[in-house]
mmCIF file of C-alpha atoms in Angstrom:
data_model
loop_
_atom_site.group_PDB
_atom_site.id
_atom_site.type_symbol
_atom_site.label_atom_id
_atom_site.label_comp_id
_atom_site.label_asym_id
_atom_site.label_seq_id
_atom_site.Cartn_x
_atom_site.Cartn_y
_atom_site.Cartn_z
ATOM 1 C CA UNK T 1 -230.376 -48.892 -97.394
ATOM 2 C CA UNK T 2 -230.409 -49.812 -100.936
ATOM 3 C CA UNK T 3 -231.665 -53.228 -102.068
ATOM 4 C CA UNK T 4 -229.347 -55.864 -103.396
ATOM 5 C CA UNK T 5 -228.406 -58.993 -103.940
ATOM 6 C CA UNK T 6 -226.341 -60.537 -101.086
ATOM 7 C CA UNK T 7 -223.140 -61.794 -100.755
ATOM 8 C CA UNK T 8 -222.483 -65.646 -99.564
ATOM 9 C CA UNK T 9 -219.917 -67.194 -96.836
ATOM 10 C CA UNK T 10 -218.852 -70.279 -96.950
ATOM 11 C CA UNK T 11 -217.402 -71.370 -93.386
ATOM 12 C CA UNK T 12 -214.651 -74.256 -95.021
ATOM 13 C CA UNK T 13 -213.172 -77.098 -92.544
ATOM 14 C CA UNK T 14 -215.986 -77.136 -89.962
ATOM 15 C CA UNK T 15 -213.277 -78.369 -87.865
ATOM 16 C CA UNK T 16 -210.990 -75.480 -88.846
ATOM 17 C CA UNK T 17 -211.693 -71.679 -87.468
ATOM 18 C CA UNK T 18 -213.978 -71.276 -90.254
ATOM 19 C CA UNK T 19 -217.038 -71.669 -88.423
ATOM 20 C CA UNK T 20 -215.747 -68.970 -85.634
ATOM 21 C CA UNK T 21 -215.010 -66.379 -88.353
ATOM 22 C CA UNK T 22 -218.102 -66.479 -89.377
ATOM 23 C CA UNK T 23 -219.353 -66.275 -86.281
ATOM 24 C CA UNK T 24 -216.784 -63.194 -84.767
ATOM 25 C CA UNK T 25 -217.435 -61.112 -88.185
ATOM 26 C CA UNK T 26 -221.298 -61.619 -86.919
ATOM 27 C CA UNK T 27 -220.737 -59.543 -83.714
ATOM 28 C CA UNK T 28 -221.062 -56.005 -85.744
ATOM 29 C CA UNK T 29 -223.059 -54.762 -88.754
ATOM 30 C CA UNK T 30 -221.994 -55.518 -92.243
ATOM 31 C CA UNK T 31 -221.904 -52.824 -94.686
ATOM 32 C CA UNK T 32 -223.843 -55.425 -97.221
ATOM 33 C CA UNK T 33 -225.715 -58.238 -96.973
ATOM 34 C CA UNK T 34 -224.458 -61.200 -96.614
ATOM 35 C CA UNK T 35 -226.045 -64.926 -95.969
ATOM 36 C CA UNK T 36 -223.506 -67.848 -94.900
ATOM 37 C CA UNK T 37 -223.831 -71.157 -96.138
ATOM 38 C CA UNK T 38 -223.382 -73.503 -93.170
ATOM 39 C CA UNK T 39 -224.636 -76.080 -90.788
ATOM 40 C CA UNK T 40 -226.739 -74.128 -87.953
ATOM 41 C CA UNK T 41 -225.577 -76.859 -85.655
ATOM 42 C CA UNK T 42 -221.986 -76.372 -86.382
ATOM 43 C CA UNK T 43 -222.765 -72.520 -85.692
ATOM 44 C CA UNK T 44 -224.478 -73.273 -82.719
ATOM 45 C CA UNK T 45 -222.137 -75.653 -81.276
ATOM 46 C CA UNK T 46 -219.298 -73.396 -81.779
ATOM 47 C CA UNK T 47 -221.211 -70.146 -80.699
ATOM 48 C CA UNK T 48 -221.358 -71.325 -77.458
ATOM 49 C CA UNK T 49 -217.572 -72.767 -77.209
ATOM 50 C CA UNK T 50 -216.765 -69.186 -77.979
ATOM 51 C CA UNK T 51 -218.935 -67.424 -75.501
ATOM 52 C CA UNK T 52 -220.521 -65.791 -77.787
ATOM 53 C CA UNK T 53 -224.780 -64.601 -78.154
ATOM 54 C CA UNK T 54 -225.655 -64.447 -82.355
ATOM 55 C CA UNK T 55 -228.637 -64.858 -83.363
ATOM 56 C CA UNK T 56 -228.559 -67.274 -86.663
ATOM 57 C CA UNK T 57 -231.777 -66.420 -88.491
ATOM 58 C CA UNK T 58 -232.016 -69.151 -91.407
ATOM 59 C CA UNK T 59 -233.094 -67.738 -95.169
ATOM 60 C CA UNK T 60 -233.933 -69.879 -97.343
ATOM 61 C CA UNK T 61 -234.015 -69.877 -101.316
ATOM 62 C CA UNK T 62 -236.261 -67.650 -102.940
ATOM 63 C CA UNK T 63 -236.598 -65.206 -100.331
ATOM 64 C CA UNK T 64 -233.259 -64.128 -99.809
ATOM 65 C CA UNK T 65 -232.130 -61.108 -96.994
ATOM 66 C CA UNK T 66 -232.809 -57.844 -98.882
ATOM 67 C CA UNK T 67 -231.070 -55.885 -96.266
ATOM 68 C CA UNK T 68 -227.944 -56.337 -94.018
ATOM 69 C CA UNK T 69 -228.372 -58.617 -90.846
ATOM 70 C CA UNK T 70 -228.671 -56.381 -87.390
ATOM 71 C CA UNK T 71 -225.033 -56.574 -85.224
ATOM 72 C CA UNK T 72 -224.637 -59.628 -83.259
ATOM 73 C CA UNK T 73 -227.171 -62.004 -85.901
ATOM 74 C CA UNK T 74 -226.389 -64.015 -89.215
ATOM 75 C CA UNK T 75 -228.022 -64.823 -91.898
ATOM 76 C CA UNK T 76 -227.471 -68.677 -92.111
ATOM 77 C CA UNK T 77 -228.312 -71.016 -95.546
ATOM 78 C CA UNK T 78 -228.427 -74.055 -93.463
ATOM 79 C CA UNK T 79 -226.521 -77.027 -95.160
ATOM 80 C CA UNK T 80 -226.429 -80.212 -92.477
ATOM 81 C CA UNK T 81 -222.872 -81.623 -91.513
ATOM 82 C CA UNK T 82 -222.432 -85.242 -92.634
ATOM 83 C CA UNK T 83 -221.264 -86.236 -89.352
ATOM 84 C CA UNK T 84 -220.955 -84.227 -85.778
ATOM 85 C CA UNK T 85 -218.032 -81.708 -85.917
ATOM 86 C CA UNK T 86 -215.414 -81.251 -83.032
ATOM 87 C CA UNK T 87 -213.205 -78.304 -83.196
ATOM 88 C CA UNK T 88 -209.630 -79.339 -84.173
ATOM 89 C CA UNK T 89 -210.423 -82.784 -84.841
ATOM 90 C CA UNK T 90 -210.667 -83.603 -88.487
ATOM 91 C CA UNK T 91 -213.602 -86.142 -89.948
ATOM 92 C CA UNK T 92 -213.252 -87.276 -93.750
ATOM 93 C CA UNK T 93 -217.081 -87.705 -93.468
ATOM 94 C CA UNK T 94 -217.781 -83.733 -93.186
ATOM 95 C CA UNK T 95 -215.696 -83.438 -97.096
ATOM 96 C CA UNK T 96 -219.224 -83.937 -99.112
ATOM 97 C CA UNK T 97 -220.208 -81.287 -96.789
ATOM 98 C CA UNK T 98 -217.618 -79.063 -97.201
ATOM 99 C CA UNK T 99 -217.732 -79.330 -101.255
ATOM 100 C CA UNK T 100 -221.606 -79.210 -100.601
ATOM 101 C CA UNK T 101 -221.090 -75.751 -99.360
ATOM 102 C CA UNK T 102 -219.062 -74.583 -102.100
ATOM 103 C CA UNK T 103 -221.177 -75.709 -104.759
ATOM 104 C CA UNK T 104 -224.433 -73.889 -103.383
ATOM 105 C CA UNK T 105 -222.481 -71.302 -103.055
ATOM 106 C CA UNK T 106 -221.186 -71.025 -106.715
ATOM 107 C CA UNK T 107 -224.594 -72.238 -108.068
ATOM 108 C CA UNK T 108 -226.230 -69.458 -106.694
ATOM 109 C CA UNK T 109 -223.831 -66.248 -108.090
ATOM 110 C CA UNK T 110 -224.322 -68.695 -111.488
ATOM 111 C CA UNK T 111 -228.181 -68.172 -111.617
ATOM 112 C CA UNK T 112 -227.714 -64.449 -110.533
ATOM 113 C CA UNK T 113 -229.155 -64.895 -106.770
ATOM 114 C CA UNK T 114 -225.637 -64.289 -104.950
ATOM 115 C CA UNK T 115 -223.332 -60.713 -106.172
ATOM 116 C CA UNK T 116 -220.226 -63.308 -104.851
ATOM 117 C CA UNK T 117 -219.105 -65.499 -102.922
ATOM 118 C CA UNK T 118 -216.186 -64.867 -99.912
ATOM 119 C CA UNK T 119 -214.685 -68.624 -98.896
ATOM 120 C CA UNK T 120 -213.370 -69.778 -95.325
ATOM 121 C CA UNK T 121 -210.360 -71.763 -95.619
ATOM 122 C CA UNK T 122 -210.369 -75.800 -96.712
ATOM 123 C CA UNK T 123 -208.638 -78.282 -95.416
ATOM 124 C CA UNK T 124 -207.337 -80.645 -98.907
ATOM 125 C CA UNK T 125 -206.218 -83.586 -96.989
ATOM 126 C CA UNK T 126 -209.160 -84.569 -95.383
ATOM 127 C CA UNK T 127 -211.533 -83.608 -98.475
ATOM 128 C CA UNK T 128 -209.164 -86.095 -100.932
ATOM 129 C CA UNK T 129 -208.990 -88.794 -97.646
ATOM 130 C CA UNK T 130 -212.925 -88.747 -98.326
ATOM 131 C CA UNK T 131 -212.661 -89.959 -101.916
ATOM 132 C CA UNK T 132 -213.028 -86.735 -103.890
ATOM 133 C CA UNK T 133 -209.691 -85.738 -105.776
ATOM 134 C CA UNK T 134 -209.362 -82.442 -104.777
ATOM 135 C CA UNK T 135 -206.273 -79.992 -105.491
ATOM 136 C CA UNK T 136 -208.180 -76.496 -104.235
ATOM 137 C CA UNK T 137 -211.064 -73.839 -104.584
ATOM 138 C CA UNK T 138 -209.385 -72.313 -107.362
ATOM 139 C CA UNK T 139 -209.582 -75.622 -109.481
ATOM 140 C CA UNK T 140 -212.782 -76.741 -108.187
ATOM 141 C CA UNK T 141 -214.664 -73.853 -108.779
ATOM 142 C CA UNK T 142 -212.836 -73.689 -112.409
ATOM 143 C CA UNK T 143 -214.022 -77.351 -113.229
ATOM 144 C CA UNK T 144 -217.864 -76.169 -111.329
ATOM 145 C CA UNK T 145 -217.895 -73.138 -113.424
ATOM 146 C CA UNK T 146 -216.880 -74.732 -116.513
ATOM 147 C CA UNK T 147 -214.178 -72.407 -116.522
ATOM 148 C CA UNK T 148 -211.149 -73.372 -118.733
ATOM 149 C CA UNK T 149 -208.308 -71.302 -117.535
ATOM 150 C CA UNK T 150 -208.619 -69.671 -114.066
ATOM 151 C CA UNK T 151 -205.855 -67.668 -112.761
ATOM 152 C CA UNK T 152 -204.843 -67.191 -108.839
ATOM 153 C CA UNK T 153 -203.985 -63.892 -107.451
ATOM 154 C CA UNK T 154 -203.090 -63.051 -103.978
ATOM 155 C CA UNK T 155 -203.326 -59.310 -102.811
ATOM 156 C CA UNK T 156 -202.627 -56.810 -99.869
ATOM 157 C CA UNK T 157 -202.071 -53.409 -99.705
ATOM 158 C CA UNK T 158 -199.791 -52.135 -102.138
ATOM 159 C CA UNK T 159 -198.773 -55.525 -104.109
ATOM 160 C CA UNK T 160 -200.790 -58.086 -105.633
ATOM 161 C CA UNK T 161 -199.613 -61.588 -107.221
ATOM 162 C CA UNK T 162 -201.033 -63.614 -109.710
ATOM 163 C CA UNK T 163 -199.529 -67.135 -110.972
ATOM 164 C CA UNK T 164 -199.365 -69.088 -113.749
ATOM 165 C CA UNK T 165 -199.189 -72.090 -112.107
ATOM 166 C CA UNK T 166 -200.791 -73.534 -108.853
ATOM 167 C CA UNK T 167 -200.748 -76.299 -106.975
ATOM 168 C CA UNK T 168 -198.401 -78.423 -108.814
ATOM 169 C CA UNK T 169 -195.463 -80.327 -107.489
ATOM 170 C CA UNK T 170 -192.131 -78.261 -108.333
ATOM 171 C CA UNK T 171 -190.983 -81.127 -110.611
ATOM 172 C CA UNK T 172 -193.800 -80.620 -113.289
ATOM 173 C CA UNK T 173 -193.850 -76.935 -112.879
ATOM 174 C CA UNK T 174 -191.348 -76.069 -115.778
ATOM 175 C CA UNK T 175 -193.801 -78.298 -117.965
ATOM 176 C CA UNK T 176 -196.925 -76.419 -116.980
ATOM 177 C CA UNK T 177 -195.165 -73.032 -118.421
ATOM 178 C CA UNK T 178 -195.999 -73.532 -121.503
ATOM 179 C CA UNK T 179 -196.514 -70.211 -124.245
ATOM 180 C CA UNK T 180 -200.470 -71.177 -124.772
ATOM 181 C CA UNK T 181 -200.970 -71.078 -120.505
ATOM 182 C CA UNK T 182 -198.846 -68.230 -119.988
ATOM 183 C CA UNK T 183 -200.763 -66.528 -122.753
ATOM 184 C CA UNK T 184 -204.244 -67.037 -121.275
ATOM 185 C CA UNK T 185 -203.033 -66.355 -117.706
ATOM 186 C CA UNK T 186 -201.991 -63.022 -118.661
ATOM 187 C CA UNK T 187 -204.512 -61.943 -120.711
ATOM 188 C CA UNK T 188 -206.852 -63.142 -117.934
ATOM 189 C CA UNK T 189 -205.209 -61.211 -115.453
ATOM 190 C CA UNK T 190 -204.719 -57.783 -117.548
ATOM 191 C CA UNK T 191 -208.682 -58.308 -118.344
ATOM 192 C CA UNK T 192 -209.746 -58.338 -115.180
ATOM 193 C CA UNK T 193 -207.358 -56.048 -113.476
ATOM 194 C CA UNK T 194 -209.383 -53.810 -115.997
ATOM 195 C CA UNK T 195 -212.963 -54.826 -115.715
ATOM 196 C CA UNK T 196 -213.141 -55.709 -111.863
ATOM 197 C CA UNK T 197 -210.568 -53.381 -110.095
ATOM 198 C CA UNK T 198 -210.769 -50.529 -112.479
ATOM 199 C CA UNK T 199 -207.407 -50.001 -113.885
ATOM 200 C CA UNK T 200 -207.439 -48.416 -117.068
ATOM 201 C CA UNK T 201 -203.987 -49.805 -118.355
ATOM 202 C CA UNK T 202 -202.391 -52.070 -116.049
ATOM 203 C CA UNK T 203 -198.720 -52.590 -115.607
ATOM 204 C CA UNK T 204 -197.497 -55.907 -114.909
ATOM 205 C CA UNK T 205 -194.370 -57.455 -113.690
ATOM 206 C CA UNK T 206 -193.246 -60.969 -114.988
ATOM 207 C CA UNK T 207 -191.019 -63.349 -113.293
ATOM 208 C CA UNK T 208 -188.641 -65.521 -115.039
ATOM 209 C CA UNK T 209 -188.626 -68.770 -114.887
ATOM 210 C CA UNK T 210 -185.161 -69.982 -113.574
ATOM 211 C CA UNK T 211 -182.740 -68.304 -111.351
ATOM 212 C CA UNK T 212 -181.771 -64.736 -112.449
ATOM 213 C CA UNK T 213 -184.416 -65.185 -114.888
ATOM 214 C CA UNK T 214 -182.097 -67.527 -116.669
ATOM 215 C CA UNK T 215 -179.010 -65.705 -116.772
ATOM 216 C CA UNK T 216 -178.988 -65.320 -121.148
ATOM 217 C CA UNK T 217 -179.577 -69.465 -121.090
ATOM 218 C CA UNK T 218 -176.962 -70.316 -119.000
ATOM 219 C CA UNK T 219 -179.603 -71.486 -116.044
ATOM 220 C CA UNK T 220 -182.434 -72.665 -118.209
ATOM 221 C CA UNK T 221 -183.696 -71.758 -122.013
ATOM 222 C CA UNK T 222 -187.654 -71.236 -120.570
ATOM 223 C CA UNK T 223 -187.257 -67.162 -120.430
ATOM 224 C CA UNK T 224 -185.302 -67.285 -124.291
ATOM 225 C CA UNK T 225 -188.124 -69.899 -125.757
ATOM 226 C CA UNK T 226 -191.327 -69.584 -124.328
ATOM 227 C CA UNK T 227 -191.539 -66.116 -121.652
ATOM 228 C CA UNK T 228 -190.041 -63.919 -123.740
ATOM 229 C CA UNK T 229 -191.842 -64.464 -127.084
ATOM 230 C CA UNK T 230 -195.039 -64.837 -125.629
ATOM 231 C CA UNK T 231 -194.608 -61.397 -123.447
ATOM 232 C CA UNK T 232 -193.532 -59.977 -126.708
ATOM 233 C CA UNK T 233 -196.858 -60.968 -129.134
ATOM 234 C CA UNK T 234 -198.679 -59.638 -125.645
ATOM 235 C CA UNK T 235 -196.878 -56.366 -125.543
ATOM 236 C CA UNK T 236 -197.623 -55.673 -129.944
ATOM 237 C CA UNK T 237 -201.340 -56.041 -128.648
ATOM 238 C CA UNK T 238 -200.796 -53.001 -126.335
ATOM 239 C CA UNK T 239 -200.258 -55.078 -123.156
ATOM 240 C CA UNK T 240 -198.092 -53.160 -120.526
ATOM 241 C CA UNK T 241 -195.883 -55.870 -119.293
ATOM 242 C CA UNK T 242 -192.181 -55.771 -117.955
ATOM 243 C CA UNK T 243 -190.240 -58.740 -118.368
ATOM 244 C CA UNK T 244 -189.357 -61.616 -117.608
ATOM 245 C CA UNK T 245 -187.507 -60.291 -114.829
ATOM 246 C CA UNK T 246 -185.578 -62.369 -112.068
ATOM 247 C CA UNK T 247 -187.811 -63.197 -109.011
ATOM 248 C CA UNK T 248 -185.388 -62.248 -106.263
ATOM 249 C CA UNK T 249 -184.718 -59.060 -107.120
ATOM 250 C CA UNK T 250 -187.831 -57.892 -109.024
ATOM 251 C CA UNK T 251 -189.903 -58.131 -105.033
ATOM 252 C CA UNK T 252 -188.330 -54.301 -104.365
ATOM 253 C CA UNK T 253 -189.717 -50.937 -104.027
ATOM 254 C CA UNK T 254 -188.383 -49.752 -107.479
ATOM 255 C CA UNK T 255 -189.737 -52.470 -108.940
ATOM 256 C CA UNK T 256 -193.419 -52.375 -107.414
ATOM 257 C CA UNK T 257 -193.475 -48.409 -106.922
ATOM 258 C CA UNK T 258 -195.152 -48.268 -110.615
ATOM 259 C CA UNK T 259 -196.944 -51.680 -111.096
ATOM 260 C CA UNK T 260 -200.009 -52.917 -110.480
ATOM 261 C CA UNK T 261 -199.742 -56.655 -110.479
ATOM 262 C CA UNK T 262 -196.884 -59.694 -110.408
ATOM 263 C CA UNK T 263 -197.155 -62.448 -112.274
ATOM 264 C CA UNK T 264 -195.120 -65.133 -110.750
ATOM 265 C CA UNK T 265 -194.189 -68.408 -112.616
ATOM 266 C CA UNK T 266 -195.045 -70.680 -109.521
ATOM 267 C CA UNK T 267 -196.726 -70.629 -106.059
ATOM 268 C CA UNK T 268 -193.941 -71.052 -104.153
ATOM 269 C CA UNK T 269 -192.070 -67.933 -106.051
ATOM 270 C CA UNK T 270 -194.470 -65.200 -105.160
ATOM 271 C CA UNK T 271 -196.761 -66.030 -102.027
ATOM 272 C CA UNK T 272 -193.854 -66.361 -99.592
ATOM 273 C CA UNK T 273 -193.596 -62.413 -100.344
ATOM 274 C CA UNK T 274 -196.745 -61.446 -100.677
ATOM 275 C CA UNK T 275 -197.624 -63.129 -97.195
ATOM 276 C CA UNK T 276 -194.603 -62.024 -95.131
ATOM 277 C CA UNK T 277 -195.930 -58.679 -96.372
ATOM 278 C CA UNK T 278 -199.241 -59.000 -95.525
ATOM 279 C CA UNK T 279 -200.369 -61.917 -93.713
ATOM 280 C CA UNK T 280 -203.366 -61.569 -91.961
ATOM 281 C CA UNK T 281 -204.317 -58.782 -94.260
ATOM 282 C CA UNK T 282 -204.534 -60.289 -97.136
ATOM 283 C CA UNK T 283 -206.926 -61.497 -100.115
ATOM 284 C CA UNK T 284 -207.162 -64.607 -102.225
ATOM 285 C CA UNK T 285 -209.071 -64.090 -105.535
ATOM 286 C CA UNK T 286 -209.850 -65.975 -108.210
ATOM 287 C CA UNK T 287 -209.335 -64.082 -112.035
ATOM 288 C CA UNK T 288 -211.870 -65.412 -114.830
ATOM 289 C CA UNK T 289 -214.352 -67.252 -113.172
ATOM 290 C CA UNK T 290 -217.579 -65.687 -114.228
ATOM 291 C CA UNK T 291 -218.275 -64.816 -110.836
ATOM 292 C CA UNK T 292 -216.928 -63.130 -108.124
ATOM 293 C CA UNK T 293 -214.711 -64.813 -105.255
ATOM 294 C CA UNK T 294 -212.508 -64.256 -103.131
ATOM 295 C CA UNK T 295 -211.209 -65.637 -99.798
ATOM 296 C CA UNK T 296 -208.901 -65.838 -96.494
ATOM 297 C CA UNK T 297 -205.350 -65.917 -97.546
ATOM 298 C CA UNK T 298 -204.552 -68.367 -93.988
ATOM 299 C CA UNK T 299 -205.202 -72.209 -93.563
ATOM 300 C CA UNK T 300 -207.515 -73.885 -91.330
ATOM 301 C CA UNK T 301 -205.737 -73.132 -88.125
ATOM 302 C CA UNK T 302 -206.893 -76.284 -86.489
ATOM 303 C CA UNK T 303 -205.149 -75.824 -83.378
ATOM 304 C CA UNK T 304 -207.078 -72.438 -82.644
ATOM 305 C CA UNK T 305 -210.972 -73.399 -83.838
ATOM 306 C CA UNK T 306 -213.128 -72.977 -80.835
ATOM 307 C CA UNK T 307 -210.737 -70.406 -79.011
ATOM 308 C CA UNK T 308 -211.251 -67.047 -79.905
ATOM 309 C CA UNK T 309 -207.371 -66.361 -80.541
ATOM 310 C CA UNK T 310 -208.143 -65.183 -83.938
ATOM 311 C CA UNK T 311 -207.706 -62.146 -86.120
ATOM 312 C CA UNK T 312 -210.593 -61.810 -88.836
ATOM 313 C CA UNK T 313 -208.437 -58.956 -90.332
ATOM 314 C CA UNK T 314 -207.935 -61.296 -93.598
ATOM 315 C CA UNK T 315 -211.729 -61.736 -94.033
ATOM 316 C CA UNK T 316 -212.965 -58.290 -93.574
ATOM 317 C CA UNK T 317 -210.148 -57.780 -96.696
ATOM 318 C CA UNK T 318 -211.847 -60.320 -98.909
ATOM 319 C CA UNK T 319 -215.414 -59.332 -98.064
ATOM 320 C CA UNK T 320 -214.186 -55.536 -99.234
ATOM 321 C CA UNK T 321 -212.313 -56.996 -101.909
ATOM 322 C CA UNK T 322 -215.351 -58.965 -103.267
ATOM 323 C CA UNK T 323 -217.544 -55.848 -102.950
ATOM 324 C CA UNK T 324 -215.031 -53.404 -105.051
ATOM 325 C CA UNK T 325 -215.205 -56.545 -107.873
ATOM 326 C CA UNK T 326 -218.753 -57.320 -107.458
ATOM 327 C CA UNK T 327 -219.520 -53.292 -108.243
ATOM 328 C CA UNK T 328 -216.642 -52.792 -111.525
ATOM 329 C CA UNK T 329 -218.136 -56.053 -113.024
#
């Protein structure tokens, strides 16, 4: 086995099924190294809700893992809850733990000690009922990283989705598309659909705006004033992009059979696809940051933490997913 540097987990909601991922992905050997950043009481606690014998062995900084943790052990960062933690039950005074988490996490792949970081679901109600304004990992990491522009991108096998826009209510959405954002979004996404999946010249699909991507101005001028020019100046710089195209038909197999990414205008317009396609099997990954992460593409599941009624199928993808970027960047 080949020395490295190793990957980090962050567990999310310690109320949420988080913690038992973590835990469940612990039962067999991990192709690389990776150290979770959690509370070892929370681990404990929950290890033994769920039946289950690991072994947490706790690293510290400085003298991280060099190899992969035997089967049934974890390597465990430990970062102390705020309060106790009961499965299901949320507690705003865990959110400074929570964002505690996150930030070791990202502060580490910063200064070079972590190859990326993989992220356990949030819960954003409880982290903003805590006092911290809080819209997401994607923005939070942006704002940590001092990342400007940031772009989300959802992917399972054979389709993956990027947007322009995030987690915005629908009534300042046609605002947000503006030609300097949807410039940087897609110039973000064709750059790293290069550098960190290895596609030499990637093809990408653009949704309109409106319905049938505005039907010539009849159901909105976005597409004629701000999509289409922009995709235009993109496309005279060698860009492959096909576009803007209306959302509800462009999600078919003679559409996707010869592209390599979607850009959709909104959340709402291209994750309901992308899930019923692949839910449970899919990847959440954040374009631009200067490090690697990715995550679950499911919620906290509050209602199954401490049962063992889970599928980790969705993790294993973003722990693949975040060793395929961590090796093209």
């Amino acid at each position: 086995m080949t020395r490295s540097r190793p990957f980090v987990l962050t567990p999310g909601e310690p109320a949420g099924i988080g913690p038992d991922l973590c835990l469940l992905l612990a039962r067999d050997a991990q192709a690389r190294t990776l150290v979770a950043i959690a509370s070892v009481e929370l681990l404990q606690a929950r290890s033994a809700a769920l039946g289950l014998s690991i072994e947490l062995i706790e690293v510290h900084p400085g003298a991280w893992p060099e190899h992969p943790a035997p089967a049934g052990s974890l390597y465990v960062w430990d970062t102390p809850l705020r309060a106790p933690a009961q499965a299901g039950q949320l507690d705003p005074a865990n959110g400074p733990y929570v964002l505690e988490t996150l930030t070791r996490a990202a502060r580490g792949c910063l200064a070079g000690d972590f190859a990326g970081m993989i992220t356990a679901p949030v819960h954003k109600g409880v982290i903003n009922e805590a006092g911290v304004a809080f819209s997401g990992h994607t923005e939070f990491l942006a704002e940590l990283t001092r990342t400007p522009q940031v772009v989300m991108m959802l992917a399972t096998h054979g389709l993956r989705v990027a947007l322009v826009t995030t987690h915005l209510p629908l009534r300042e959405v046609a605002d947000a598309i503006t030609a300097e954002r949807l410039e940087r979004v897609t110039r973000i996404l064709h750059a790293d659909l290069v550098d960190k999946f290895g596609i030499a010249r990637p093809r990408i699909l653009v949704c309109g705006l409106n319905p049938h991507a505005g039907e010539g101005g009849h159901l909105g001028r976005e597409e004629i004033e701000i999509i289409e020019p922009t995709l235009a100046r993109l496309r005279d710089e060698g860009l492959d992009l096909v576009g803007p195209l209306p959302a509800d038909t462009l999600f078919t197999p003679k559409h996707l059979e010869h592209c390599d990414a979607v850009l959709a205008m909104f959340h709402d317009q291209g994750l309901p696809v992308l899930k019923y396609k692949g839910f449970g099997a899919a990847v959440n990954v954040t374009l631009g940051l200067p490090i690697v992460r990715t995550s679950v593409d499911h919620g906290t599941a509050l209602d199954l933490a401490g049962s063992g009624r889970i599928d980790t199928g969705s993790l294993k993808v973003a722990l693949e997913t975040a060793y395929q970027m961590a090796a093209g960047s």
